[in-house]
Amino acid sequence: MERGMTADQVLKALWRRKVLVGAIVLGVFAVGAAIVLSQPSVYEATAVVRVQHQRPGEEMVQRTVSELVEQRLLTVRQELMARPVLQKAIEEMNLYPDIVSEKGMESAVNRMRKDITVRVEGESAFELTYSSTDPNVAAQVANRLPQLFAEQAMKSRQEQAARATKLFEDEVVSLSKSVTEWEKKIAQFKVDHQGELPEQLEMNMRGLERVGALLQTKSEELRVAEARRSDLARARNAADSEAGRLEAAESTLTQGLVAARSSWTADHPEVKRLNQELTTMRERRKEAESRQWAERQERTRVAELITNIQKEIEGLHLQAKDYQARLDRTPQWAHALGVLNRDYEIARTKYQSVVSRRVEAELAQELEAKSAESLFSTISPAGVPVAAAKPDRVSGLLICFLLALGAGVLTGVVMEMRDDSIRDTQELRDRLPLPVLAVVPNMQGKAEKRVLMPATGNRNGVVTSSSSDSPLN
């Protein structure tokens, strides 16, 4: 039968069953102590790593790795717990050989994750703690893991920088081809429209002005030549008349000389006179014929000159027409060439920009490689732990003792609550509806005392108490 118990009743019940309670307490404590003492000692080694700021700054070199190295602290725990880092550490230091041989690398990695504690300290440092049953292994792993993390981080950053450089190199090659194609298009366009390009506009205008001036000059020369030809034409008639007249006079004198020689001798004055006049007439005729031939040559030359000038004027007119046509077509080709130059400038500007970015990417890649060793520094390397961090045997033994004591007390209380024996008059009155007339004491005790007590209610009863009352049945 279950019932409530006061503190005094609990103490009395425990005292009555002190042997049983003590045995339970000792048994449970012995089992717990054995478990606590049998736990292997676990040593913890801690290393503190600081992340250095990147140098030089962004204002000096445009980096291709957008993530600041300080930002890796936000995910440092996940990266340290990643399989590549842990697997490399396990293989390098031969950790968890039994787990690796029996369950595989994945189980060993999972076990190592449980033995690692990562805590970020401030804005530029993190603390790594590794637990192991071997203090030397704990220190070695705690010092090696940050190095592996730094190597992995630097490898990732260098790969990212290399990818950016490769991307810019590929883009430079592509844009170089595009720029070359635009240059070829512009060159071919200038060849196809040579003389009609906007940059040749001033040259064409000057050429047109020059042709206009030449036309005026040649027109004046043609006017002078035509006037000369007209003069020669008028002079030709006069020259022809003079030569004919002199020739007729010469013929008359010849006839007179022949008649005089038939009549007189050669020494005759008339014959001499006629010979002299005939000689003079012949000279004059020859001079007239010479002048006539010279004038004929002059007329031929002037005619040729006029023909040449006319041809030159026709050529100048064609040149002027050609220059004018070039000037008329220049605005059309200026628009088309402007479109080509605009697209070419866009491609060239983009090409120059990408070339500049490629140079910066190459420089950033070199800087990433040179600054890799200085980005992560261990400011507090892990030392070999002297005392075990786990388990806390003192606390464990104390907990085992408390658990054992609680088990003994609980056992005594439960057994007392399930015991139906009646040990005092109050309990008897509470449990029986009949009045108590008397109490028979346990006469076997060494110290006995009889006490007469009045009965409660309408009846009286005698109660005798002793240091050890026997239960009433």
XYZ file of C-alpha atoms in Angstrom:
473
model
C 0.000 0.000 0.000
C 1.472 3.367 -1.025
C 1.303 6.318 1.348
C 2.943 9.647 1.948
C 6.002 9.962 4.152
C 7.523 12.746 6.164
C 11.228 13.453 6.335
C 11.511 11.789 9.740
C 9.769 8.724 8.423
C 12.136 8.611 5.445
C 15.158 8.827 7.697
C 13.813 6.126 9.970
C 13.011 3.915 6.985
C 16.533 4.378 5.590
C 18.036 3.657 8.956
C 16.022 0.453 9.302
C 17.323 -0.628 5.848
C 20.773 0.850 6.169
C 22.468 -2.350 5.124
C 20.469 -2.645 1.904
C 20.770 1.056 1.123
C 24.491 0.995 1.808
C 24.930 -2.041 -0.422
C 23.066 -0.359 -3.298
C 25.023 2.863 -2.865
C 28.320 1.022 -2.863
C 27.348 -1.174 -5.820
C 26.141 1.681 -7.998
C 29.134 3.850 -7.049
C 31.521 1.003 -7.817
C 29.979 0.483 -11.261
C 29.998 4.212 -12.028
C 33.522 4.662 -10.751
C 34.673 1.739 -12.851
C 33.071 3.321 -15.923
C 34.594 6.737 -15.201
C 38.033 5.345 -14.471
C 37.948 3.101 -17.518
C 37.347 6.040 -19.897
C 40.519 6.856 -21.886
C 42.195 10.173 -21.258
C 41.523 12.704 -24.000
C 44.022 15.525 -24.550
C 43.173 18.797 -26.264
C 45.651 20.961 -28.158
C 44.718 24.458 -29.368
C 46.301 26.609 -32.066
C 45.391 30.244 -32.782
C 45.704 31.445 -36.405
C 45.577 35.052 -37.547
C 44.485 36.194 -40.994
C 46.674 39.002 -42.320
C 45.231 41.860 -44.360
C 45.939 41.742 -48.071
C 48.740 43.916 -49.412
C 48.906 45.888 -51.577
C 45.430 47.354 -51.337
C 42.673 47.552 -53.887
C 43.634 51.137 -54.775
C 46.979 49.895 -56.137
C 46.074 46.573 -57.761
C 42.654 45.496 -58.961
C 42.377 41.950 -57.669
C 40.572 39.239 -59.592
C 39.719 37.311 -56.405
C 36.722 39.265 -55.166
C 36.493 37.512 -51.802
C 38.607 39.124 -49.120
C 40.678 36.631 -47.211
C 39.136 37.943 -43.962
C 35.726 36.833 -45.195
C 36.843 33.228 -45.091
C 36.517 33.437 -41.309
C 32.754 33.379 -41.800
C 33.013 29.890 -43.217
C 36.269 28.752 -41.658
C 34.589 25.997 -39.650
C 32.862 24.550 -42.724
C 36.088 24.707 -44.727
C 38.167 23.109 -41.998
C 35.555 20.378 -41.658
C 35.496 19.780 -45.410
C 36.509 16.335 -46.591
C 39.543 17.417 -48.694
C 41.303 19.009 -45.690
C 40.451 16.256 -43.224
C 41.191 13.429 -45.651
C 44.594 14.917 -46.449
C 45.353 15.211 -42.719
C 44.249 11.612 -42.088
C 46.357 10.264 -44.927
C 49.365 12.441 -44.107
C 49.487 11.645 -40.357
C 47.952 8.158 -40.482
C 45.054 9.022 -38.162
C 42.288 6.571 -37.198
C 43.905 3.567 -38.908
C 41.398 1.123 -37.383
C 38.385 3.100 -38.563
C 39.876 3.574 -42.024
C 40.598 -0.143 -42.412
C 37.259 -1.313 -41.032
C 34.720 1.340 -42.068
C 36.455 3.397 -44.713
C 37.651 6.957 -45.110
C 34.187 8.534 -44.785
C 33.760 7.162 -41.258
C 37.231 8.384 -40.310
C 36.408 11.862 -41.623
C 33.157 11.916 -39.647
C 35.025 10.852 -36.501
C 37.630 13.546 -37.017
C 34.895 16.181 -37.372
C 33.706 15.243 -33.879
C 37.228 15.705 -32.497
C 37.652 19.217 -33.924
C 36.385 22.452 -32.396
C 36.688 25.742 -34.296
C 35.931 29.103 -32.751
C 36.315 32.508 -34.407
C 38.145 35.054 -32.270
C 37.524 38.684 -33.165
C 37.528 39.759 -36.803
C 40.824 38.329 -38.006
C 41.647 35.176 -36.053
C 40.279 31.744 -35.290
C 41.053 29.085 -32.710
C 41.283 25.401 -33.574
C 41.183 22.680 -30.937
C 41.798 19.000 -31.619
C 41.101 16.172 -29.193
C 43.058 12.909 -29.119
C 44.075 10.186 -26.706
C 47.695 10.874 -27.620
C 48.923 14.358 -26.540
C 51.634 14.431 -29.217
C 49.131 13.577 -31.958
C 46.762 16.252 -30.620
C 49.485 18.902 -30.863
C 50.647 17.754 -34.303
C 47.134 17.744 -35.764
C 46.244 21.105 -34.181
C 49.314 22.661 -35.780
C 48.948 20.916 -39.126
C 45.253 21.534 -39.798
C 45.610 25.344 -40.059
C 48.446 24.810 -42.524
C 46.290 22.493 -44.623
C 43.449 25.006 -44.451
C 45.801 27.795 -45.560
C 47.148 25.643 -48.407
C 43.621 24.792 -49.517
C 42.520 28.427 -49.275
C 45.565 29.653 -51.202
C 45.136 26.952 -53.804
C 41.520 27.956 -54.243
C 42.432 31.650 -54.523
C 45.258 30.960 -56.961
C 42.981 28.769 -59.077
C 40.391 31.540 -59.082
C 43.028 34.090 -60.086
C 44.324 31.736 -62.795
C 40.789 31.228 -64.119
C 40.291 34.983 -64.261
C 43.595 35.427 -66.100
C 42.704 32.638 -68.544
C 39.295 34.210 -69.086
C 40.885 37.571 -69.895
C 43.417 35.899 -72.194
C 40.668 34.131 -74.124
C 38.705 37.368 -74.308
C 41.777 39.246 -75.551
C 42.270 36.703 -78.341
C 38.612 36.959 -79.337
C 38.581 40.770 -79.233
C 41.888 40.914 -81.119
C 40.302 38.975 -83.962
C 37.300 41.288 -83.876
C 39.493 44.412 -83.944
C 41.543 42.970 -86.825
C 38.365 42.234 -88.786
C 37.125 45.786 -88.258
C 40.495 47.185 -89.350
C 40.350 45.078 -92.515
C 36.789 46.284 -93.207
C 37.816 49.924 -92.779
C 40.936 49.471 -94.916
C 38.932 47.783 -97.683
C 36.281 50.500 -97.466
C 38.978 53.188 -97.905
C 40.458 51.311 -100.842
C 37.026 50.961 -102.468
C 36.252 54.658 -101.990
C 39.692 56.146 -102.444
C 39.511 59.894 -103.123
C 35.950 60.152 -101.749
C 36.699 59.819 -98.042
C 35.965 62.565 -95.524
C 39.642 63.078 -94.733
C 40.187 63.747 -98.463
C 37.484 66.400 -98.651
C 39.897 69.322 -98.303
C 42.238 67.762 -100.857
C 39.376 67.413 -103.347
C 38.285 70.989 -102.773
C 41.815 72.226 -103.327
C 42.065 70.027 -106.430
C 38.821 71.488 -107.738
C 40.101 75.017 -107.122
C 43.380 74.172 -108.818
C 41.552 72.747 -111.839
C 39.386 75.867 -111.976
C 42.468 78.068 -111.986
C 44.062 75.927 -114.706
C 40.881 76.189 -116.753
C 41.034 79.942 -116.557
C 44.696 79.915 -117.556
C 44.149 77.510 -120.420
C 41.114 79.452 -121.593
C 43.245 82.589 -121.733
C 45.979 80.695 -123.598
C 43.360 79.371 -126.029
C 42.054 82.888 -126.604
C 45.581 84.142 -127.322
C 46.332 81.184 -129.636
C 43.113 81.666 -131.562
C 43.892 85.365 -131.942
C 47.350 84.428 -133.204
C 45.846 81.974 -135.638
C 43.515 84.667 -136.939
C 46.439 87.030 -137.433
C 48.374 84.333 -139.248
C 45.379 83.624 -141.458
C 45.204 87.287 -142.500
C 48.963 87.442 -142.978
C 48.846 84.312 -145.119
C 46.796 86.000 -147.791
C 49.178 88.940 -147.922
C 52.193 86.654 -148.025
C 50.674 84.579 -150.762
C 50.026 87.791 -152.840
C 53.566 89.103 -152.297
C 55.184 85.818 -153.279
C 52.981 85.554 -156.393
C 53.677 89.113 -157.377
C 57.420 88.653 -156.947
C 57.300 85.401 -158.840
C 55.454 87.105 -161.747
C 57.943 89.979 -161.741
C 60.793 87.508 -161.706
C 59.268 85.721 -164.702
C 58.920 89.008 -166.612
C 62.516 89.944 -165.868
C 63.665 86.537 -166.995
C 61.882 86.930 -170.265
C 63.347 90.453 -170.717
C 66.846 89.141 -169.919
C 66.474 86.388 -172.476
C 65.381 88.897 -175.105
C 68.252 91.255 -174.190
C 70.868 88.511 -174.411
C 69.570 87.664 -177.827
C 70.129 91.203 -178.869
C 73.195 92.217 -176.850
C 76.262 90.755 -175.463
C 76.774 89.954 -171.841
C 78.763 93.082 -171.287
C 75.964 95.256 -172.450
C 74.684 97.575 -169.749
C 71.062 96.539 -170.319
C 71.950 92.916 -169.941
C 73.858 93.676 -166.721
C 70.957 95.717 -165.412
C 68.483 92.987 -166.132
C 70.769 90.369 -164.499
C 71.092 92.517 -161.418
C 67.361 93.149 -161.209
C 66.645 89.437 -161.758
C 69.082 88.525 -159.017
C 67.487 91.043 -156.682
C 63.999 89.810 -157.589
C 64.987 86.227 -157.005
C 66.326 87.120 -153.564
C 63.144 88.978 -152.701
C 61.043 86.065 -153.960
C 63.036 83.606 -151.879
C 62.679 85.853 -148.852
C 58.909 86.060 -149.451
C 58.703 82.312 -149.852
C 60.782 81.840 -146.664
C 58.429 84.152 -144.808
C 55.490 82.277 -146.283
C 56.955 78.922 -145.165
C 57.686 80.306 -141.678
C 54.181 81.657 -141.431
C 52.852 78.280 -142.590
C 54.922 76.575 -139.854
C 53.667 79.119 -137.342
C 50.092 78.472 -138.384
C 50.655 74.715 -137.991
C 52.218 75.235 -134.567
C 49.418 77.526 -133.455
C 46.842 75.042 -134.701
C 48.529 72.251 -132.789
C 48.769 74.498 -129.745
C 45.077 75.286 -129.952
C 44.286 71.597 -130.304
C 46.448 70.735 -127.305
C 44.933 73.516 -125.240
C 41.457 72.355 -126.117
C 42.347 68.817 -125.129
C 43.844 70.067 -121.864
C 40.700 72.084 -121.215
C 38.572 69.001 -121.869
C 40.786 67.013 -119.473
C 40.481 69.744 -116.868
C 36.722 69.725 -117.258
C 36.749 65.956 -116.671
C 38.968 66.430 -113.630
C 36.667 69.119 -112.299
C 33.686 66.865 -112.876
C 35.477 64.002 -111.097
C 36.407 66.230 -108.156
C 32.850 67.474 -107.953
C 31.499 63.926 -108.026
C 33.887 62.990 -105.195
C 32.712 65.978 -103.213
C 29.093 65.007 -103.829
C 29.650 61.408 -102.669
C 31.797 62.307 -99.636
C 28.839 62.855 -97.224
C 27.426 59.434 -98.101
C 30.708 57.637 -97.470
C 31.336 59.812 -94.421
C 28.224 58.366 -92.776
C 29.124 54.777 -93.686
C 32.740 55.265 -92.574
C 31.540 56.873 -89.351
C 29.455 53.796 -88.560
C 32.457 51.557 -89.252
C 34.765 53.733 -87.149
C 32.235 53.835 -84.307
C 31.975 50.048 -84.187
C 35.737 49.783 -84.528
C 36.318 52.225 -81.674
C 33.914 50.276 -79.487
C 35.745 47.029 -80.241
C 39.164 48.672 -79.812
C 38.186 50.319 -76.522
C 36.864 47.037 -75.236
C 40.017 45.305 -76.407
C 42.258 47.848 -74.669
C 40.198 47.569 -71.498
C 40.415 43.780 -71.506
C 44.160 43.935 -72.224
C 44.567 46.249 -69.241
C 42.463 43.944 -67.071
C 44.513 40.977 -68.251
C 47.710 42.716 -67.194
C 46.162 43.474 -63.809
C 44.930 39.888 -63.540
C 48.416 38.574 -64.272
C 49.858 40.954 -61.683
C 47.168 39.948 -59.174
C 47.937 36.293 -59.838
C 51.629 36.895 -59.168
C 50.778 38.786 -55.993
C 48.496 35.970 -54.844
C 51.359 33.516 -55.300
C 53.888 35.757 -53.534
C 51.617 36.683 -50.613
C 50.276 33.163 -50.062
C 52.701 32.382 -47.248
C 51.957 35.566 -45.302
C 48.151 35.569 -45.368
C 47.782 33.024 -42.555
C 50.110 33.076 -39.552
C 49.966 30.935 -36.425
C 50.273 33.386 -33.564
C 49.903 30.696 -30.876
C 50.995 27.223 -31.968
C 49.603 24.234 -30.133
C 51.833 22.736 -27.490
C 51.808 19.165 -26.206
C 49.118 19.052 -23.483
C 50.260 17.807 -20.085
C 46.911 17.157 -18.414
C 43.952 15.405 -19.946
C 40.998 17.613 -20.785
C 38.490 14.757 -20.695
C 37.140 12.994 -18.765
C 36.934 14.999 -15.507
C 37.283 12.044 -13.174
C 36.695 14.011 -9.952
C 33.431 15.379 -11.248
C 32.593 11.968 -12.676
C 33.176 10.224 -9.343
C 31.139 12.884 -7.569
C 28.291 12.385 -10.004
C 28.545 8.618 -9.598
C 28.395 9.010 -5.811
C 25.345 11.251 -6.041
C 23.655 8.833 -8.423
C 24.495 5.904 -6.156
C 23.207 7.759 -3.095
C 20.052 8.670 -4.935
C 19.538 5.066 -6.035
C 19.959 3.830 -2.439
C 17.601 6.427 -1.018
C 15.057 5.770 -3.727
C 15.228 2.043 -3.105
C 14.749 2.490 0.651
C 11.850 4.892 0.185
C 10.115 2.663 -2.361
C 10.469 -0.379 -0.143
C 9.160 1.588 2.842
C 6.186 2.835 0.904
C 5.316 -0.672 -0.210
C 5.659 -2.083 3.368
C 2.233 -2.565 5.091
C 3.618 -2.939 8.637
C 2.204 -0.651 11.391
C 4.872 0.828 13.639
C 3.153 3.476 15.826
C -0.237 4.326 17.364
C -0.784 7.269 15.082
C -0.435 5.076 12.046
C -2.688 2.580 13.683
C -5.360 5.200 14.371
C -5.081 6.464 10.840
C -5.395 3.069 9.233
C -7.970 1.349 11.554
C -11.447 2.702 12.275
C -11.299 1.169 15.815
C -10.095 2.906 18.948
C -6.697 1.849 20.340
C -7.053 0.319 23.795
C -3.421 -0.555 24.480
C 0.007 -0.962 22.946
C 2.148 -3.960 23.766
C 5.781 -2.842 23.882
C 8.718 -4.784 22.589
C 10.189 -6.111 25.826
C 13.395 -7.294 24.151
C 14.954 -3.838 24.026
C 17.626 -2.830 26.533
C 16.033 0.513 27.412
C 12.304 0.285 28.113
C 9.897 2.836 29.504
C 6.234 2.518 30.275
C 4.087 5.554 29.799
C 0.377 5.702 30.629
C -1.475 7.834 28.165
C -5.179 8.681 28.144
C -7.189 7.286 25.325
C -8.621 9.761 22.797
C -12.361 10.105 22.243
C -14.866 8.509 24.624
C -12.447 5.684 25.555
C -9.039 5.538 27.201
C -6.048 3.504 26.092
C -2.577 2.894 27.462
C 0.410 3.472 25.097
C 3.890 2.373 25.951
C 6.795 3.650 23.843
C 10.338 2.411 23.792
C 13.443 3.033 21.859
C 12.486 0.164 19.538
C 8.791 -0.570 19.117
C 7.746 -3.815 17.556
C 5.179 -3.677 14.762
C 1.582 -4.509 15.621
C -0.076 -7.134 13.518
